[in-house]
mmCIF file of C-alpha atoms in Angstrom:
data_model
loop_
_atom_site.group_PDB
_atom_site.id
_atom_site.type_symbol
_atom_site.label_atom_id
_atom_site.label_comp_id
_atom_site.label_asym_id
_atom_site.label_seq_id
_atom_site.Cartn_x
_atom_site.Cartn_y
_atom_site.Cartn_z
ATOM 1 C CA UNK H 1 0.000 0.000 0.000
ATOM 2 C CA UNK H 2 3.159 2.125 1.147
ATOM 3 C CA UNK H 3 4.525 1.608 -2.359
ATOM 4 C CA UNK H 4 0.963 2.564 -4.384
ATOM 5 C CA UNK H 5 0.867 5.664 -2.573
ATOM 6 C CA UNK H 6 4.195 6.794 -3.355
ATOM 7 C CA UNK H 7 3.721 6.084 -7.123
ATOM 8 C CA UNK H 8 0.518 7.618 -7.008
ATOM 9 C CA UNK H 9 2.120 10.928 -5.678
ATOM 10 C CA UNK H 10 5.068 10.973 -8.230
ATOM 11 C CA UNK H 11 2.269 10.217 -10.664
ATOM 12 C CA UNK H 12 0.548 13.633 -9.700
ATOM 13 C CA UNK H 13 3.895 15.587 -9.171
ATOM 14 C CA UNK H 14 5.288 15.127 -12.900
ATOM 15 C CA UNK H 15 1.853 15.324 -14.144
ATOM 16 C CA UNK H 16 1.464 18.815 -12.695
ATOM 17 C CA UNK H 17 4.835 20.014 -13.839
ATOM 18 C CA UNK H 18 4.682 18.390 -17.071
ATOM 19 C CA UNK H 19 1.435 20.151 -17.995
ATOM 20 C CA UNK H 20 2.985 23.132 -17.556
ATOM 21 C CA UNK H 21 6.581 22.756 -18.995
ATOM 22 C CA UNK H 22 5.277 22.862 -22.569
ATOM 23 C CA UNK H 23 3.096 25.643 -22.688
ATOM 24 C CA UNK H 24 5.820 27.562 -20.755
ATOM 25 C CA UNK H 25 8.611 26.775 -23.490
ATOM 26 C CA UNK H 26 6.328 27.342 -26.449
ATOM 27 C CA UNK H 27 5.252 31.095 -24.924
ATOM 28 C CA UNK H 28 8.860 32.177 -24.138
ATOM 29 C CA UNK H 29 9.878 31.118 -28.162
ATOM 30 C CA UNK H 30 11.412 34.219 -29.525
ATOM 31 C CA UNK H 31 11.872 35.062 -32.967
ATOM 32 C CA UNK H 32 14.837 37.228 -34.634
ATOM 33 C CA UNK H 33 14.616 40.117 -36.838
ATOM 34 C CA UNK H 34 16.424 39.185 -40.255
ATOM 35 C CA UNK H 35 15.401 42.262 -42.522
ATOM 36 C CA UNK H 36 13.757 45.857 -42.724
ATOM 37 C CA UNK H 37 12.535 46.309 -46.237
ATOM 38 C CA UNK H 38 10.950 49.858 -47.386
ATOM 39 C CA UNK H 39 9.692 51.304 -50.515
ATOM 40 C CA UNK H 40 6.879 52.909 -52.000
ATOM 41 C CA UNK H 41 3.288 51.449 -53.702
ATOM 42 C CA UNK H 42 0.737 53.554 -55.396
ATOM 43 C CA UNK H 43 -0.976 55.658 -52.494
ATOM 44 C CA UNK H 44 1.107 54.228 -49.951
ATOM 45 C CA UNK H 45 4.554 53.535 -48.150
ATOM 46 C CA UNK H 46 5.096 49.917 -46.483
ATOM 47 C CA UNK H 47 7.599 48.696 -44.372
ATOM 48 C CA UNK H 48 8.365 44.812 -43.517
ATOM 49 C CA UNK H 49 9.906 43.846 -40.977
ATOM 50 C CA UNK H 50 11.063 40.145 -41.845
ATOM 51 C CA UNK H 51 11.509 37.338 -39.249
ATOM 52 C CA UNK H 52 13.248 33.967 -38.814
ATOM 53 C CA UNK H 53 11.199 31.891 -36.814
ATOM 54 C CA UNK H 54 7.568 32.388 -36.140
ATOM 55 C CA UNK H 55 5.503 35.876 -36.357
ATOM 56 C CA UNK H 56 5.827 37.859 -32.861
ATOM 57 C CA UNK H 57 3.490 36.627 -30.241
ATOM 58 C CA UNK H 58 2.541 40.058 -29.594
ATOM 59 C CA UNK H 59 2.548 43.091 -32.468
ATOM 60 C CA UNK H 60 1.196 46.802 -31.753
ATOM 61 C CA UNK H 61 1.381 49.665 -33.753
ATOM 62 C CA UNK H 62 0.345 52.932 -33.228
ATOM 63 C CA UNK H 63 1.438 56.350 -33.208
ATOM 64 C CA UNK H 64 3.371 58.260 -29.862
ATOM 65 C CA UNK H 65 4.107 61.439 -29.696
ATOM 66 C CA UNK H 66 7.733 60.733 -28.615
ATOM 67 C CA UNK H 67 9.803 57.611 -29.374
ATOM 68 C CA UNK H 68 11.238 56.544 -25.896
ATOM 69 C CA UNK H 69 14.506 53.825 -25.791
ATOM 70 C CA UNK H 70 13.426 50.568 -24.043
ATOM 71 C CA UNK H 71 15.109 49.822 -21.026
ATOM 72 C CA UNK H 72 16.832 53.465 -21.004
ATOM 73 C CA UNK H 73 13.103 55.704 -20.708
ATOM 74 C CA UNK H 74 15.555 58.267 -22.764
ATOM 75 C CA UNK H 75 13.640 60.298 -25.962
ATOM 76 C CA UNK H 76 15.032 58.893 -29.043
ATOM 77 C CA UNK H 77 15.780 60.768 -31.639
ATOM 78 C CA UNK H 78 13.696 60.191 -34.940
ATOM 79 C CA UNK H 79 12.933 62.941 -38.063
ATOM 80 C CA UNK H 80 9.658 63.304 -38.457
ATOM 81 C CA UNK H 81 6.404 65.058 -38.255
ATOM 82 C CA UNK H 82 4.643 62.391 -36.795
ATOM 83 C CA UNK H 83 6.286 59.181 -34.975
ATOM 84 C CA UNK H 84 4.932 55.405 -35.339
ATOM 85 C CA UNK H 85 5.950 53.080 -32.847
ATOM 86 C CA UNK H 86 6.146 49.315 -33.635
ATOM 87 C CA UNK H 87 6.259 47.381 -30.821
ATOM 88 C CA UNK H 88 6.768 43.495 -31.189
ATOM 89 C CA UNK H 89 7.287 40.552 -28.425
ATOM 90 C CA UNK H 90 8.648 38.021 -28.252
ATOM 91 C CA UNK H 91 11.093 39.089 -30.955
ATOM 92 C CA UNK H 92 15.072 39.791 -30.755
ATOM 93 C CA UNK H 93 17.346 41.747 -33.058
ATOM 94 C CA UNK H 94 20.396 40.235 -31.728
ATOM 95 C CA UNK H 95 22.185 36.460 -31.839
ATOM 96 C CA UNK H 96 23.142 34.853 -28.765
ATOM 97 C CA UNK H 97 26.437 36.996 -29.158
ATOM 98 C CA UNK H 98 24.823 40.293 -28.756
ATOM 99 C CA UNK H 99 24.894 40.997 -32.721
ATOM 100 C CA UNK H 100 22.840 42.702 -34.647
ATOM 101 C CA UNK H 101 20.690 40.659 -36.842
ATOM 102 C CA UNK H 102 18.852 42.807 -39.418
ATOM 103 C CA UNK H 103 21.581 45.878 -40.228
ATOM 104 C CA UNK H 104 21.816 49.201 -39.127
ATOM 105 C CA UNK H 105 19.409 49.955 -36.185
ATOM 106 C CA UNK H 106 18.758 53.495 -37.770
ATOM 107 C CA UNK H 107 18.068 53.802 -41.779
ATOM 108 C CA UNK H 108 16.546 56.589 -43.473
ATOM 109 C CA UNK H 109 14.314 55.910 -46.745
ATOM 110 C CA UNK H 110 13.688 58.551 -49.289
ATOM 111 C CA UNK H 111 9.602 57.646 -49.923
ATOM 112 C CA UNK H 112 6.873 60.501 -49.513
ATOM 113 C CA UNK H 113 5.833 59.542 -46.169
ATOM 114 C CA UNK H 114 8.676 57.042 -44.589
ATOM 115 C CA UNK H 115 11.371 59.285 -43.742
ATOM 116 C CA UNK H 116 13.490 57.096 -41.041
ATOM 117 C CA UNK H 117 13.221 53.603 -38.854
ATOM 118 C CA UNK H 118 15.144 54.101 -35.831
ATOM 119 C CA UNK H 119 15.172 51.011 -33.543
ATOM 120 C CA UNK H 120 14.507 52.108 -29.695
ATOM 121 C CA UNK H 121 14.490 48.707 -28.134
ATOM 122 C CA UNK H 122 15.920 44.944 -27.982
ATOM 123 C CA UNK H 123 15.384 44.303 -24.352
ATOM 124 C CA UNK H 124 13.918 40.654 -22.864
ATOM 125 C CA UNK H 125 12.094 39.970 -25.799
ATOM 126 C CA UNK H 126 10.184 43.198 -26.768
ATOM 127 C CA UNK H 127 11.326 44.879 -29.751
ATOM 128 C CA UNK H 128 10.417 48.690 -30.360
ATOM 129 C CA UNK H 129 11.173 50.846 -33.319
ATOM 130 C CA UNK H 130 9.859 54.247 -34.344
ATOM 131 C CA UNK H 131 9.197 55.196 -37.790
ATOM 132 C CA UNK H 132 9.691 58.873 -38.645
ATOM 133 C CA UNK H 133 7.083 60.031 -40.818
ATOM 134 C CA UNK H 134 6.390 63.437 -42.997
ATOM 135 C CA UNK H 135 2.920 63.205 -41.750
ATOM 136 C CA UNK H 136 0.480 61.603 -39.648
ATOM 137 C CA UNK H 137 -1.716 58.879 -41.784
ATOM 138 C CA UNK H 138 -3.719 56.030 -41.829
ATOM 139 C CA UNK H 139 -1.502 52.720 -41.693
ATOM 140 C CA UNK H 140 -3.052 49.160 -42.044
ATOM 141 C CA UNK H 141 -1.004 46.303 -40.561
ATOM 142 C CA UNK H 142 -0.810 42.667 -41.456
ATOM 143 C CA UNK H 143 1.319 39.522 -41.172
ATOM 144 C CA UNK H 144 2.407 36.833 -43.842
ATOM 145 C CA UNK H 145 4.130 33.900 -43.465
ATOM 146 C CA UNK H 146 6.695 32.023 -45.367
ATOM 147 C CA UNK H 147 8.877 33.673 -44.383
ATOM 148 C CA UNK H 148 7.219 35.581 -41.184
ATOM 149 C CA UNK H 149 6.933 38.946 -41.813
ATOM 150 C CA UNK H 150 4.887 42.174 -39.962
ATOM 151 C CA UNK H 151 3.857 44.546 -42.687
ATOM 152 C CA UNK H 152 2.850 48.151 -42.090
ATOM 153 C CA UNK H 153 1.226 50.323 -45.060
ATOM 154 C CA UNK H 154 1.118 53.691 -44.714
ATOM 155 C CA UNK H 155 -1.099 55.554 -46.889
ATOM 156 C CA UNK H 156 0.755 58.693 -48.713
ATOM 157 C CA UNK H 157 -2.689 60.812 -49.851
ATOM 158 C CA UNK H 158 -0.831 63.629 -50.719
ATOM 159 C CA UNK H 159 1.094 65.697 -53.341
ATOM 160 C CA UNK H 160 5.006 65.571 -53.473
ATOM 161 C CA UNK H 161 7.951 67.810 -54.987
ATOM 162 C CA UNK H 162 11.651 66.441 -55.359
ATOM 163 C CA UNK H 163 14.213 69.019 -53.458
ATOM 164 C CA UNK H 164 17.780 68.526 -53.789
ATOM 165 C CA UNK H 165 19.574 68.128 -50.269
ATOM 166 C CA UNK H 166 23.022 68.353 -50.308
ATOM 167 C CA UNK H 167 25.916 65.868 -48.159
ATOM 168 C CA UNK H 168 28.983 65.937 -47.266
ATOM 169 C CA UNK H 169 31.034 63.839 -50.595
ATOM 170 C CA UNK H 170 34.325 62.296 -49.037
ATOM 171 C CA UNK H 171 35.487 61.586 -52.384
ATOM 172 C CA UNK H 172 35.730 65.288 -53.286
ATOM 173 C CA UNK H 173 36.383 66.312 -49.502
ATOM 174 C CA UNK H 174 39.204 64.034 -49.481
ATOM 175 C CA UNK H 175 41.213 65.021 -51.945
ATOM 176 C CA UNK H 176 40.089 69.099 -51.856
ATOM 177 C CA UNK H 177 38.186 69.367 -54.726
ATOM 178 C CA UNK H 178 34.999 71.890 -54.824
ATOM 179 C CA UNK H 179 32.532 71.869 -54.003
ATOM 180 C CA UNK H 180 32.507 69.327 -51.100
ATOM 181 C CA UNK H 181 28.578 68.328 -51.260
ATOM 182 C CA UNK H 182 26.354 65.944 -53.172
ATOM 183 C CA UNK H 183 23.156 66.793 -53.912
ATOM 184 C CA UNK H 184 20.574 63.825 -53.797
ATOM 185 C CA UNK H 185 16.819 64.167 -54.739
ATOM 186 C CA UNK H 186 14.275 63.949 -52.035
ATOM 187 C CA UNK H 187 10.430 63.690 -52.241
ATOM 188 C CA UNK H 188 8.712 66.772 -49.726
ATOM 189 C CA UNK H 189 5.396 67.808 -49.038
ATOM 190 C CA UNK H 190 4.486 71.668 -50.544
ATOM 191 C CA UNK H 191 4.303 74.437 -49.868
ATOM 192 C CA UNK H 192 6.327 73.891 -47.028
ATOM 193 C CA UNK H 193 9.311 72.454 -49.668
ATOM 194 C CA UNK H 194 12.152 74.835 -47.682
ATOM 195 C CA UNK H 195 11.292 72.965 -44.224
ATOM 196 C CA UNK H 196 10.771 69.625 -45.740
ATOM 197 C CA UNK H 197 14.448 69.989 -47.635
ATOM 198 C CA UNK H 198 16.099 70.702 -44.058
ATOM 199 C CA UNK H 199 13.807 67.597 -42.556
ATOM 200 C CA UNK H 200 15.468 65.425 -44.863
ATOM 201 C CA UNK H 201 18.980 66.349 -44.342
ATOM 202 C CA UNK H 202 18.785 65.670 -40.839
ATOM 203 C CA UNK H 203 17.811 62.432 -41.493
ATOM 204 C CA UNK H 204 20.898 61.921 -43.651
ATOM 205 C CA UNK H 205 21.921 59.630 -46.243
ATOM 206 C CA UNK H 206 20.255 56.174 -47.316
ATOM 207 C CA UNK H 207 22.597 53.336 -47.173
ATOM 208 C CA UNK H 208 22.893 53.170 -50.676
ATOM 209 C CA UNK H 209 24.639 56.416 -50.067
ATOM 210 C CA UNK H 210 26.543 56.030 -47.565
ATOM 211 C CA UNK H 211 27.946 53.523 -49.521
ATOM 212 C CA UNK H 212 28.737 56.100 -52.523
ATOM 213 C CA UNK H 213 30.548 58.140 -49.224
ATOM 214 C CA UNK H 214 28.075 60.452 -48.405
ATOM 215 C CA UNK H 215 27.874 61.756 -45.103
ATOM 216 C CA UNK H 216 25.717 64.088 -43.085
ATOM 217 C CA UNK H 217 27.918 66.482 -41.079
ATOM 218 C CA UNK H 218 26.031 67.597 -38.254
ATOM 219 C CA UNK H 219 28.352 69.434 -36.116
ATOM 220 C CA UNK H 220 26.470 68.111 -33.000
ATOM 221 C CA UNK H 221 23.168 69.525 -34.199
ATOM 222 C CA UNK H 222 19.997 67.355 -33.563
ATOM 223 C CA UNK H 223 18.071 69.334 -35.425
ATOM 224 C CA UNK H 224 16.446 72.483 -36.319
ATOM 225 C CA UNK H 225 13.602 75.191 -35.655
ATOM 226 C CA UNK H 226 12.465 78.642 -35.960
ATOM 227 C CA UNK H 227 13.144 78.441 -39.910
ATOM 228 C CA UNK H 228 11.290 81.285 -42.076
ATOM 229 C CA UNK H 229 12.031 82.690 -45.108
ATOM 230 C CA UNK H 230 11.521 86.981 -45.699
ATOM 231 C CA UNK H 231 12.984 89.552 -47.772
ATOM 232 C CA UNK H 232 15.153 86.647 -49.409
ATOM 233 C CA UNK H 233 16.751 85.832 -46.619
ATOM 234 C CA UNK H 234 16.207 82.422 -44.365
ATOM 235 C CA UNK H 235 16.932 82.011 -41.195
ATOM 236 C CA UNK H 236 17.392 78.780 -39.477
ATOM 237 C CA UNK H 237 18.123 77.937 -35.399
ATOM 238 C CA UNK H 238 19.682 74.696 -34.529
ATOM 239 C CA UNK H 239 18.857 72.627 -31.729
ATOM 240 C CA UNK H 240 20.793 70.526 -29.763
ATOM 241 C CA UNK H 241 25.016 71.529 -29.905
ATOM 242 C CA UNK H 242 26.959 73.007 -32.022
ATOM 243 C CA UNK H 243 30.517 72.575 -32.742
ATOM 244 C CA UNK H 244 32.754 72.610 -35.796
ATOM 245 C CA UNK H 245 35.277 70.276 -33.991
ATOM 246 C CA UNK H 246 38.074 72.121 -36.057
ATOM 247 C CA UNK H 247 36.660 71.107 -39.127
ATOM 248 C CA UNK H 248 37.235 73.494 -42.449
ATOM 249 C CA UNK H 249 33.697 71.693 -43.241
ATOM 250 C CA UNK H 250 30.572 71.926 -40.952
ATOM 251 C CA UNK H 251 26.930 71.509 -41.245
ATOM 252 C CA UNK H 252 26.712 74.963 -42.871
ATOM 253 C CA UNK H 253 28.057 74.142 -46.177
ATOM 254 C CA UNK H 254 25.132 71.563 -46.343
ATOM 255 C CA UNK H 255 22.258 73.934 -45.318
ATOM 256 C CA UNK H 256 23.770 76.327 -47.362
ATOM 257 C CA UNK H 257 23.161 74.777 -50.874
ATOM 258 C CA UNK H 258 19.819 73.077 -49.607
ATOM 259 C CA UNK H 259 18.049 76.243 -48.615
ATOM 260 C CA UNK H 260 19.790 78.340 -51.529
ATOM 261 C CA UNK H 261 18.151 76.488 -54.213
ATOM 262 C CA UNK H 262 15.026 77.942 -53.506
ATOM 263 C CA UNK H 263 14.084 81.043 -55.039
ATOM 264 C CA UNK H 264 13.034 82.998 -52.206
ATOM 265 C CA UNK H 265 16.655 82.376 -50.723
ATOM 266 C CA UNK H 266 19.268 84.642 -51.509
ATOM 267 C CA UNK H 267 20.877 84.294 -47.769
ATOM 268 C CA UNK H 268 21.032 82.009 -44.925
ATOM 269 C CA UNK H 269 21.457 82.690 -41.303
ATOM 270 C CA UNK H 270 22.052 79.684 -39.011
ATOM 271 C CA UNK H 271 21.394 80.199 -35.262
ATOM 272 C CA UNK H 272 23.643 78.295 -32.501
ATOM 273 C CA UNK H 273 20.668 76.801 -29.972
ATOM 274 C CA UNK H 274 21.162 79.966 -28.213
ATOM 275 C CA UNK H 275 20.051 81.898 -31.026
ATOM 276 C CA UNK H 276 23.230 83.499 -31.889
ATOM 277 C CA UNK H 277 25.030 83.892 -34.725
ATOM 278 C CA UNK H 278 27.735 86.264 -36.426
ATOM 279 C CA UNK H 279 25.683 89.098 -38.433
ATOM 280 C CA UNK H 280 21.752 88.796 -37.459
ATOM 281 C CA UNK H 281 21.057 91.708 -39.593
ATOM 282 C CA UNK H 282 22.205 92.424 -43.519
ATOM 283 C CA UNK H 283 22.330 90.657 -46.449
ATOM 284 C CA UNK H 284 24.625 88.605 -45.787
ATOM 285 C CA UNK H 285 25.354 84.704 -44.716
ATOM 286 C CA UNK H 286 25.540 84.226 -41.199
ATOM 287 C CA UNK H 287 27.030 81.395 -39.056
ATOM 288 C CA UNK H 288 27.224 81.268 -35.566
ATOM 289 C CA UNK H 289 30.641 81.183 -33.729
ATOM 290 C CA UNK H 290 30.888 77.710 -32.771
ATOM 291 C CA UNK H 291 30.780 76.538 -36.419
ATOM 292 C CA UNK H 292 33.688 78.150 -37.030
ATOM 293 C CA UNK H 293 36.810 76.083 -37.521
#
């Protein structure tokens, strides 16, 4: 009897730890982030996010008003007018070694509404990213499978104008040949062409690119504000820092040419974040002190 009663209770013990051990390992499966795809459809934008392994357990989308870094609770920065976050559990963007799995964690895209994907998190299974967008939309998300994939369409139901925005070229900087920018076409929303021109040179180059060796300098700007445009003269006031670094080239010779190709510009005045700068008054180009080399 002795003997029954102990089977019976080793019975009941593996049977209630066994009912649970599955179900446990199957919801703590996480799948890892293999590609970010982007590119424009008729009337919209969509992004994929591609997976090896199963979809996410969990996927929301929706927009934020700021994109904050998971575990840090520190803004991340993202170019945009509006902000979608992606959120996506359980789902890594790292091997077992730490390494990214999917590329660079921040890309920028030059379609009418997708202006960046910035990734904000890759902590215990949740992972966030924000996409920076030239304006607020309506976005329809799906999954398909083979392979597992999260796709987000965002509709694009407006009017677009290329603007030339102008980088940084190392293979004229290098060896000293003028002038030291690029320009590179970029889709903006009018009439407000002169802001969306600066919007997408913060957001730098694509990595097709940066591969040709273009390169945003930002002289520790984040970004800008306060631009306007009178008497053919635009004035623009960073935000962020500002430093030249002892550079002969800072972020003015890239502002310069972007906001000079409009015909309302004749001169440019760039603000430090203090809202300083050289000559505030005249016709005349302006850069504050701390650009200088």
């Amino acid at each position: 009897m002795t003997r029954i009663r102990i089977l019976a209770a080793t019975l009941l013990l593996f049977a209630a730890f066994g009912a649970t051990a599955a179900p446990a390992t199957a919801a703590q499966q996480t799948t890892t982030l293999m590609a970010i795809r982007a590119a424009h459809h008729p009337d919209y934008d969509r992004v994929v996010f591609e997976f090896a392994g199963p979809l996410p357990a969990q996927r929301d989308v929706g927009y934020v008003p700021e994109l904050i870094g998971d575990p840090s609770g520190l803004p991340v920065p993202v170019v945009g007018d509006a902000i979608l976050q992606v959120r996506m559990a359980s789902a890594s963007g790292h091997d077992e070694n730490g390494n990214v799995t999917y590329g660079p964690t921040r890309r920028t895209y030059p379609l009418p509404n997708v202006i960046q994907v910035v990734n904000s998190g890759d902590f215990e299974g949740v992972l966030t990213f924000g996409i920076g967008l030239a304006r607020q939309t309506t976005v329809n998300t799906f999954t398909l499978t083979n392979p597992s994939r999260v796709v987000v369409d965002i509709s694009t139901p407006f009017r677009t104008v290329p603007v030339d925005v102008h980088f940084l070229d190392l293979n004229r900087f290098e060896p000293g040949i003028e002038p030291y920018t690029r320009a590179v076409s970029r889709p903006v929303i009018p009439p407000a062409t002169a802001r969306g021109a600066l919007q997408r040179l913060f957001a730098g180059p694509t990595q097709e690119e940066l591969a040709q060796r273009l390169r945003f300098v930002n002289s520790d700007a984040t970004g800008f504000t306060n631009l306007s445009i009178s008497n053919g003269i635009a004035r623009v006031r960073l935000t962020g820092g500002c430093s030249s670094h002892g550079s002969t080239f800072t972020i003015a010779g890239e502002i310069f040419p972007t906001l000079k190709q409009f015909s309302s510009v004749r001169w440019v005045k760039i603000y430090d974040p203090a809202g300083n700068t050289e000559q505030p008054t005249g016709q005349t180009d302006s850069i504050p002190e701390c650009l200088e080399p």
